[in-house]
Amino acid sequence: MPKEKLLKIAMLSAHSCPVGRLGTRDTGGMSVYVLELARELGKMGHQVDIYTRVHDPADKVIYELGQNARLIHLRAGEDEEIHKLAVYPHLPDLARRLEDFRRENRLHYDLVHSHYWLSAWVGRHLQKWWRVPHMVMFHTLGAVKNAVGVGGREPELRIKTERSVVSSCQRIIAATEKEKEDLKRYYDASADKVRIIPCGVNLDMFQPIGKRSAREQLGLNGDKTVIFVGRIEPLKGIDRLMLAMTYLKDGHRPRLLIVGGGENSRNEVERLKKLAVGLQIQDRIEFMGLIKQPDLPLFYSAADVCVVPSYYESFGLVALESLACGTPVVATKVGGAENIIRHGQTGYLVADNEPSGLAEKITLALAQSDNNKRLASVMRTSLVPFRWTNIAEMVARECRDLLVNGTAD
Ligand code: UDP
């Protein structure tokens, strides 16, 4: 097979729509990943169809996403937003409709690339029906989430499904060495099935904007500013960041912007607002709600430091995006943080989200902020390996390798 074989890929993102509202409870980094990867593979000449569940009656069946990349909505259950776990009973329906769509449109795929355990359930069936290889990216793992023990427990059903997919699929893409180790430790994955490919960042969308101008555009004064961006859920450790704020000296206490949330995160936002009142820092915290991704560079640029206080991340796109906008990051050593941040230069790593440790590193980052153009350029240069084009090339290489060396039973 020639090295440059162009591929036809069925990509599955069953529960989370790649063009859904980012920052809501179930829609975040994975949707960004699927969309950016599909677009880049499409630009390279591969044909990518992403299949997802209809979650809004207004959804069209087919959306063109760019060159050679499409998003296809299929009905599975009612056409409404439901909790991701509630998607599970509709997966057989989704698989059948996908197969009907494929036949009606005379489509043929070289392989299935599924994202998250729910899609992997569907992918496992398509792999058998079509006799093609199945490549999986789990994004997060149920057993690891349960080991962390923060937030609700992941059901046994998830872990059972993940275990069975790990054994039946032909290849697993892990975003970090740690994820590979977790796959081996909790799921008995064989090491040669797993390939490590990091996640990416869109350096054209995420660019620095002058701090003063960004703050003016957001109606902020000159106060030092800390930002959190992401889905609002306990695993993100936002409460730890709020506690860290109380360690920062009163006179110099920065403001904290919290970006993300949405209708289905209302309870968690309420819990955090009450905590802010309890900690008497409510005047220094603003909950900004969901911000559309193209507007985020303004927020990252307005901030002096972005904090990622998570207990667990599969990778953590927010850290990449912040650095791309020239804003240093303080992050716990989870997900891809150690690969993304140059400790002491582009930000700081902390062993865990213990509030006093976070506060210490936030203080250091705040002291060295102030529109350092040279540092911003160092940060952007450090991100070149994470361009989506590079990531897509690595994924395409794995796909080709699978077609040559993999078995599809
Ligand atoms: N995001 C957004 N608007 C928001 C909050 C988050 O566009 O209001 C995006 C953010 O830009 C990032 C993604 O959501 O690309 C979150 O990804 P990350 O990998 O940091 O976290 P995950 O969702 O995977 O836990």
Coordinates of C-alpha atoms and ligand atoms in Angstrom, one line a residue:
M1 CA 0.0 0.0 0.0
P2 CA 1.5 3.4 -0.9
K3 CA 2.5 5.5 2.1
E4 CA 0.2 8.4 1.0
K5 CA -3.0 6.3 0.7
L6 CA -5.9 8.6 1.3
L7 CA -8.3 7.2 4.0
K8 CA -12.0 7.1 4.4
I9 CA -12.7 7.3 8.1
A10 CA -15.9 6.9 10.1
M11 CA -15.4 9.0 13.3
L12 CA -17.8 8.5 16.1
S13 CA -18.7 11.0 18.8
A14 CA -22.0 9.6 20.0
H15 CA -22.9 11.7 23.0
S16 CA -21.1 15.0 22.5
C17 CA -21.7 17.0 19.3
P18 CA -18.5 18.4 17.9
V19 CA -20.3 21.6 17.1
G20 CA -22.1 21.7 20.5
R21 CA -21.8 24.5 23.1
L22 CA -18.3 24.1 24.6
G23 CA -17.9 24.5 28.3
T24 CA -21.3 22.8 29.1
R25 CA -21.4 19.8 31.4
D26 CA -20.7 17.1 28.8
T27 CA -19.2 19.1 26.0
G28 CA -15.6 20.2 26.2
G29 CA -12.1 19.2 25.0
M30 CA -13.2 16.0 23.3
S31 CA -15.6 18.0 20.9
V32 CA -12.7 20.4 20.1
Y33 CA -10.4 17.4 19.4
V34 CA -12.9 15.6 17.1
L35 CA -13.7 18.7 15.1
E36 CA -10.1 19.9 14.7
L37 CA -8.8 16.5 13.9
A38 CA -11.5 15.8 11.3
R39 CA -10.9 19.2 9.6
E40 CA -7.1 18.7 9.5
L41 CA -7.4 15.2 8.1
G42 CA -9.9 16.5 5.5
K43 CA -7.4 19.2 4.5
M44 CA -4.8 16.5 4.0
G45 CA -7.2 14.8 1.5
H46 CA -8.7 12.1 3.7
Q47 CA -12.5 11.8 3.9
V48 CA -13.9 12.0 7.4
D49 CA -17.5 11.5 8.4
I50 CA -18.2 12.2 12.1
Y51 CA -21.4 10.6 13.4
T52 CA -23.2 12.0 16.4
R53 CA -26.6 11.7 17.9
V54 CA -29.3 14.3 17.2
H55 CA -29.7 16.4 20.3
D56 CA -31.8 19.2 19.0
P57 CA -34.8 18.9 16.6
A58 CA -33.3 21.8 14.6
D59 CA -30.2 19.8 13.7
K60 CA -29.7 19.2 10.0
V61 CA -28.7 15.6 9.0
I62 CA -25.4 16.6 7.3
Y63 CA -23.2 19.6 8.0
E64 CA -20.2 20.3 5.9
L65 CA -17.3 21.0 8.2
G66 CA -14.7 22.0 5.6
Q67 CA -12.8 20.2 2.9
N68 CA -13.7 16.4 2.9
A69 CA -15.1 16.6 6.4
R70 CA -18.8 16.2 7.3
L71 CA -20.8 15.9 10.5
I72 CA -23.8 13.5 10.3
H73 CA -26.6 13.6 12.8
L74 CA -28.5 10.4 13.4
R75 CA -31.5 9.9 15.6
A76 CA -31.1 7.9 18.8
G77 CA -33.8 8.4 21.3
E78 CA -35.6 11.7 21.6
D79 CA -34.1 14.7 19.7
E80 CA -33.0 16.5 22.9
E81 CA -30.0 17.1 25.1
I82 CA -29.8 14.3 27.6
H83 CA -27.2 13.3 30.2
K84 CA -24.5 11.3 28.6
L85 CA -25.3 8.1 30.6
A86 CA -28.9 8.3 29.2
V87 CA -27.4 7.9 25.7
Y88 CA -26.3 4.3 26.5
P89 CA -29.7 2.5 25.9
H90 CA -29.9 4.3 22.5
L91 CA -26.6 3.0 21.2
P92 CA -28.0 -0.1 19.4
D93 CA -30.4 2.3 17.6
L94 CA -27.5 4.6 16.7
A95 CA -25.4 1.7 15.3
R96 CA -28.3 0.5 13.2
R97 CA -29.1 3.9 11.8
L98 CA -25.5 4.5 11.0
E99 CA -25.4 1.3 9.0
D100 CA -28.6 2.2 7.2
F101 CA -27.2 5.6 6.3
R102 CA -24.0 4.0 5.1
R103 CA -25.9 1.6 2.8
E104 CA -28.3 4.2 1.5
N105 CA -25.4 6.5 0.6
R106 CA -23.2 3.7 -0.7
L107 CA -20.4 4.7 1.6
H108 CA -17.3 2.6 2.4
Y109 CA -14.9 3.2 5.3
D110 CA -11.4 2.0 5.8
L111 CA -11.6 2.2 9.5
V112 CA -13.6 3.4 12.5
H113 CA -12.2 5.9 14.9
S114 CA -14.3 6.3 18.0
H115 CA -14.1 8.7 20.9
Y116 CA -15.1 8.0 24.5
W117 CA -16.5 4.7 25.7
L118 CA -20.1 5.3 24.4
S119 CA -18.9 5.7 20.9
A120 CA -16.5 2.8 21.3
W121 CA -19.5 0.6 22.1
V122 CA -20.9 1.5 18.7
G123 CA -17.4 1.2 17.1
R124 CA -17.0 -2.3 18.3
H125 CA -20.1 -3.4 16.4
L126 CA -19.1 -1.5 13.2
Q127 CA -15.7 -3.2 13.4
K128 CA -17.4 -6.6 13.2
W129 CA -20.0 -5.7 10.6
W130 CA -17.6 -3.9 8.3
R131 CA -14.5 -6.0 9.1
V132 CA -12.4 -2.9 9.4
P133 CA -9.9 -1.9 12.1
H134 CA -11.2 0.0 15.1
M135 CA -9.1 2.8 16.6
V136 CA -10.2 4.3 20.0
M137 CA -9.5 7.3 22.0
F138 CA -11.1 7.2 25.4
H139 CA -10.3 10.8 26.5
T140 CA -11.1 9.9 30.1
L141 CA -11.2 6.5 31.8
G142 CA -13.9 5.4 34.3
A143 CA -11.6 3.4 36.5
V144 CA -9.2 6.3 36.8
K145 CA -12.0 8.8 37.6
N146 CA -13.2 6.4 40.4
A147 CA -9.7 6.0 41.7
V148 CA -9.5 9.9 42.0
G149 CA -12.8 9.7 43.9
V150 CA -14.0 13.3 43.3
G151 CA -17.6 13.9 42.0
G152 CA -20.0 11.1 41.2
R153 CA -18.9 7.5 40.8
E154 CA -18.6 6.1 37.3
P155 CA -20.9 3.1 36.7
E156 CA -19.5 -0.4 36.5
L157 CA -21.2 -0.6 33.0
R158 CA -18.7 2.0 31.8
I159 CA -15.7 0.2 33.1
K160 CA -16.9 -3.1 31.8
T161 CA -17.4 -1.6 28.3
E162 CA -14.0 0.1 28.4
R163 CA -12.4 -3.2 29.3
S164 CA -14.1 -5.1 26.6
V165 CA -13.2 -2.4 24.0
V166 CA -9.6 -2.3 25.1
S167 CA -9.4 -6.0 24.4
S168 CA -11.3 -6.0 21.1
C169 CA -10.1 -2.9 19.3
Q170 CA -6.9 -2.8 17.2
R171 CA -5.4 0.5 18.4
I172 CA -5.8 2.9 21.3
I173 CA -4.6 6.5 21.1
A174 CA -3.6 7.8 24.5
A175 CA -2.9 11.5 25.0
T176 CA -0.1 11.0 27.5
E177 CA 2.3 8.4 28.9
K178 CA 0.3 8.4 32.1
E179 CA -2.9 7.5 30.2
K180 CA -1.0 4.6 28.6
E181 CA 0.1 3.4 32.1
D182 CA -3.5 3.7 33.3
L183 CA -4.7 1.6 30.4
K184 CA -2.2 -1.1 31.3
R185 CA -2.8 -0.9 35.0
Y186 CA -6.6 -0.7 35.1
Y187 CA -7.6 -2.4 31.9
D188 CA -4.7 -4.8 31.1
A189 CA -4.1 -3.1 27.8
S190 CA -1.2 -4.6 25.9
A191 CA 1.5 -1.9 25.5
D192 CA 1.9 -2.4 21.7
K193 CA -1.7 -1.6 21.1
V194 CA -1.4 1.9 22.6
R195 CA 0.2 4.9 20.8
I196 CA 0.8 8.2 22.5
I197 CA -0.3 11.3 20.5
P198 CA -0.9 14.5 22.4
C199 CA -3.8 16.9 21.8
G200 CA -3.4 20.0 19.8
V201 CA -4.1 23.8 19.7
N202 CA -5.3 26.1 17.0
L203 CA -2.6 28.8 17.0
D204 CA -4.5 30.8 14.4
M205 CA -7.5 31.2 16.7
F206 CA -5.6 31.5 19.9
Q207 CA -3.3 34.5 19.6
P208 CA -2.2 37.2 22.1
I209 CA -4.1 40.4 22.3
G210 CA -2.5 43.3 24.2
K211 CA -3.5 43.0 27.9
R212 CA -4.7 46.6 28.2
S213 CA -6.8 46.4 25.1
A214 CA -8.2 43.0 26.1
R215 CA -9.2 44.4 29.5
E216 CA -10.8 47.5 28.0
Q217 CA -12.8 45.4 25.6
L218 CA -14.1 43.3 28.5
G219 CA -14.8 46.3 30.7
L220 CA -12.2 45.3 33.3
N221 CA -10.0 47.7 35.3
G222 CA -6.2 47.2 35.8
D223 CA -6.5 44.7 38.7
K224 CA -4.4 41.6 38.5
T225 CA -6.6 38.8 37.0
V226 CA -6.6 35.1 37.4
I227 CA -8.7 33.0 35.1
F228 CA -10.2 29.5 35.1
V229 CA -11.7 28.2 31.8
G230 CA -13.5 24.9 31.4
R231 CA -16.5 22.8 32.2
I232 CA -17.8 23.5 35.7
E233 CA -17.6 20.2 37.5
P234 CA -16.0 18.9 40.8
L235 CA -13.1 17.2 39.1
K236 CA -11.9 20.5 37.8
G237 CA -11.0 21.6 41.4
I238 CA -12.5 25.1 41.1
D239 CA -13.2 25.1 44.8
R240 CA -9.5 24.5 45.5
L241 CA -8.7 27.5 43.4
M242 CA -11.2 29.6 45.4
L243 CA -9.6 28.5 48.6
A244 CA -6.2 29.4 47.2
M245 CA -7.5 32.9 46.6
T246 CA -7.9 33.3 50.4
Y247 CA -4.1 32.8 50.8
L248 CA -3.3 35.8 48.5
K249 CA -2.6 39.0 50.4
D250 CA -5.7 41.1 51.0
G251 CA -4.5 44.3 49.5
H252 CA -3.3 42.5 46.4
R253 CA -5.9 39.9 46.0
P254 CA -6.5 39.5 42.3
R255 CA -9.9 39.1 40.7
L256 CA -10.8 35.6 39.6
L257 CA -12.8 35.1 36.3
I258 CA -14.5 31.7 36.0
V259 CA -15.4 30.9 32.4
G260 CA -17.7 28.0 31.5
G261 CA -21.0 26.5 32.8
G262 CA -24.4 26.6 31.3
E263 CA -27.9 25.4 32.1
N264 CA -26.8 21.9 33.1
S265 CA -24.0 23.1 35.4
R266 CA -26.4 25.4 37.4
N267 CA -26.2 23.4 40.6
E268 CA -22.4 23.3 40.7
V269 CA -22.2 27.0 39.9
E270 CA -24.6 27.7 42.8
R271 CA -22.4 25.5 45.1
L272 CA -19.3 27.5 44.1
K273 CA -21.1 30.9 44.6
K274 CA -22.1 29.9 48.1
L275 CA -18.6 28.8 48.8
A276 CA -17.3 32.3 47.6
V277 CA -19.7 33.9 50.1
G278 CA -18.5 31.6 52.9
L279 CA -14.9 32.5 52.1
Q280 CA -15.8 36.2 51.8
I281 CA -14.3 36.5 48.4
Q282 CA -17.5 36.9 46.4
D283 CA -16.5 40.5 45.5
R284 CA -13.3 39.2 43.7
I285 CA -15.0 36.5 41.7
E286 CA -17.0 36.8 38.5
F287 CA -18.8 33.9 36.9
M288 CA -18.7 34.7 33.2
G289 CA -20.8 31.7 32.0
L290 CA -20.1 30.1 28.6
I291 CA -17.9 32.0 26.2
K292 CA -17.8 31.1 22.5
Q293 CA -14.3 29.7 21.7
P294 CA -13.4 32.5 19.2
D295 CA -14.0 35.0 22.0
L296 CA -11.8 33.2 24.5
P297 CA -8.4 34.8 23.3
L298 CA -9.7 38.0 24.7
F299 CA -10.3 36.4 28.1
Y300 CA -7.0 34.6 28.2
S301 CA -5.1 37.7 27.1
A302 CA -6.8 39.9 29.7
A303 CA -5.6 37.6 32.5
D304 CA -2.2 37.5 34.2
V305 CA -2.4 33.8 34.9
C306 CA -4.6 30.9 33.9
V307 CA -5.0 28.2 36.6
V308 CA -5.9 24.6 35.9
P309 CA -6.5 23.2 39.4
S310 CA -7.9 19.8 38.2
Y311 CA -7.8 16.5 40.1
Y312 CA -7.8 14.7 36.8
E313 CA -7.5 15.7 33.1
S314 CA -7.1 13.4 30.1
F315 CA -5.0 16.2 28.5
G316 CA -6.2 19.7 29.2
L317 CA -6.6 21.9 26.1
V318 CA -7.1 25.1 28.2
A319 CA -3.4 25.2 29.2
L320 CA -2.4 25.1 25.5
E321 CA -4.9 27.8 24.6
S322 CA -3.7 30.1 27.4
L323 CA 0.0 29.8 26.5
A324 CA -0.9 30.4 22.8
C325 CA -2.4 33.7 24.0
G326 CA 0.8 34.5 25.9
T327 CA -0.6 34.0 29.4
P328 CA 1.3 31.7 31.8
V329 CA -0.4 28.7 33.4
V330 CA -0.3 27.3 36.9
A331 CA -1.5 23.7 36.7
T332 CA -1.6 20.5 38.7
K333 CA 0.6 17.7 37.3
V334 CA -2.3 15.9 35.6
G335 CA -3.0 15.2 31.9
G336 CA -0.6 16.8 29.6
A337 CA 0.5 19.6 31.9
E338 CA 4.1 18.4 32.3
N339 CA 4.5 18.2 28.5
I340 CA 2.9 21.6 27.9
I341 CA 4.3 23.8 30.7
R342 CA 8.0 24.7 31.1
H343 CA 8.1 24.9 34.9
G344 CA 9.5 28.3 36.0
Q345 CA 9.4 29.7 32.5
T346 CA 6.0 29.5 30.8
G347 CA 4.2 28.7 34.1
Y348 CA 4.3 26.5 37.1
L349 CA 3.4 22.9 37.9
V350 CA 2.1 21.9 41.3
A351 CA 2.1 18.4 42.7
D352 CA -1.6 18.6 43.6
N353 CA -4.3 21.3 44.1
E354 CA -3.6 21.9 47.7
P355 CA -4.7 25.6 48.1
S356 CA -1.5 27.1 49.7
G357 CA 0.7 25.5 47.1
L358 CA -1.5 26.8 44.3
A359 CA -1.4 30.3 45.9
E360 CA 2.3 30.3 46.1
K361 CA 2.7 29.6 42.4
I362 CA -0.1 32.0 41.4
T363 CA 1.8 34.7 43.4
L364 CA 5.0 33.9 41.4
A365 CA 3.2 34.0 38.1
L366 CA 1.5 37.3 39.0
A367 CA 4.8 38.9 39.9
Q368 CA 6.3 38.2 36.5
S369 CA 3.3 39.1 34.3
D370 CA 3.0 42.5 32.6
N371 CA 2.8 42.1 28.9
N372 CA 6.1 40.3 28.3
K373 CA 6.1 40.0 24.5
R374 CA 9.3 38.0 24.4
L375 CA 7.9 35.5 26.8
A376 CA 4.7 35.3 24.8
S377 CA 6.8 34.4 21.7
V378 CA 8.7 31.7 23.7
M379 CA 5.3 30.3 24.8
R380 CA 4.0 30.1 21.2
T381 CA 7.2 28.6 19.9
S382 CA 7.0 25.9 22.6
L383 CA 3.5 25.0 21.2
V384 CA 4.5 24.4 17.6
P385 CA 4.6 20.6 18.1
F386 CA 1.0 20.8 19.2
R387 CA -0.4 22.3 16.0
W388 CA -3.4 20.3 14.9
T389 CA -1.7 19.7 11.5
N390 CA 1.1 17.8 13.4
I391 CA -1.4 15.9 15.5
A392 CA -3.5 14.9 12.4
E393 CA -0.4 13.7 10.6
M394 CA 0.5 11.4 13.6
V395 CA -3.1 10.1 13.7
A396 CA -3.1 9.5 9.9
R397 CA 0.2 7.6 10.2
E398 CA -1.4 5.3 12.8
C399 CA -4.4 4.7 10.6
R400 CA -2.2 3.7 7.6
D401 CA -0.1 1.5 9.9
L402 CA -3.3 -0.2 11.1
L403 CA -4.4 -0.9 7.5
V404 CA -1.1 -2.4 6.7
N405 CA -0.3 -4.3 9.9
G406 CA -3.5 -4.5 11.8
T407 CA -6.1 -7.3 11.9
A408 CA -9.7 -6.4 11.7
D409 CA -11.4 -9.2 13.5
Ligands
UDP1 N1 -14.5 26.2 26.3 C1 -15.1 27.1 25.5 N2 -16.0 28.0 26.2 C2 -16.2 27.9 27.5 C3 -15.5 27.0 28.3 C4 -14.6 26.1 27.6 O1 -15.0 27.2 24.3 O2 -16.9 28.7 28.0 C5 -13.6 25.2 25.6 C6 -12.1 25.5 25.8 O3 -11.6 26.4 24.8 C7 -11.4 24.1 25.6 C8 -12.5 23.2 26.0 O4 -13.7 23.9 26.1 O5 -11.0 23.9 24.3 C9 -12.2 22.5 27.3 O6 -11.2 21.5 27.1 P1 -10.2 20.9 28.2 O7 -9.4 19.8 27.5 O8 -9.5 21.9 28.9 O9 -11.2 20.2 29.2 P2 -12.2 19.0 29.1 O10 -13.5 19.6 28.6 O11 -11.7 18.0 28.1 O12 -12.3 18.4 30.5

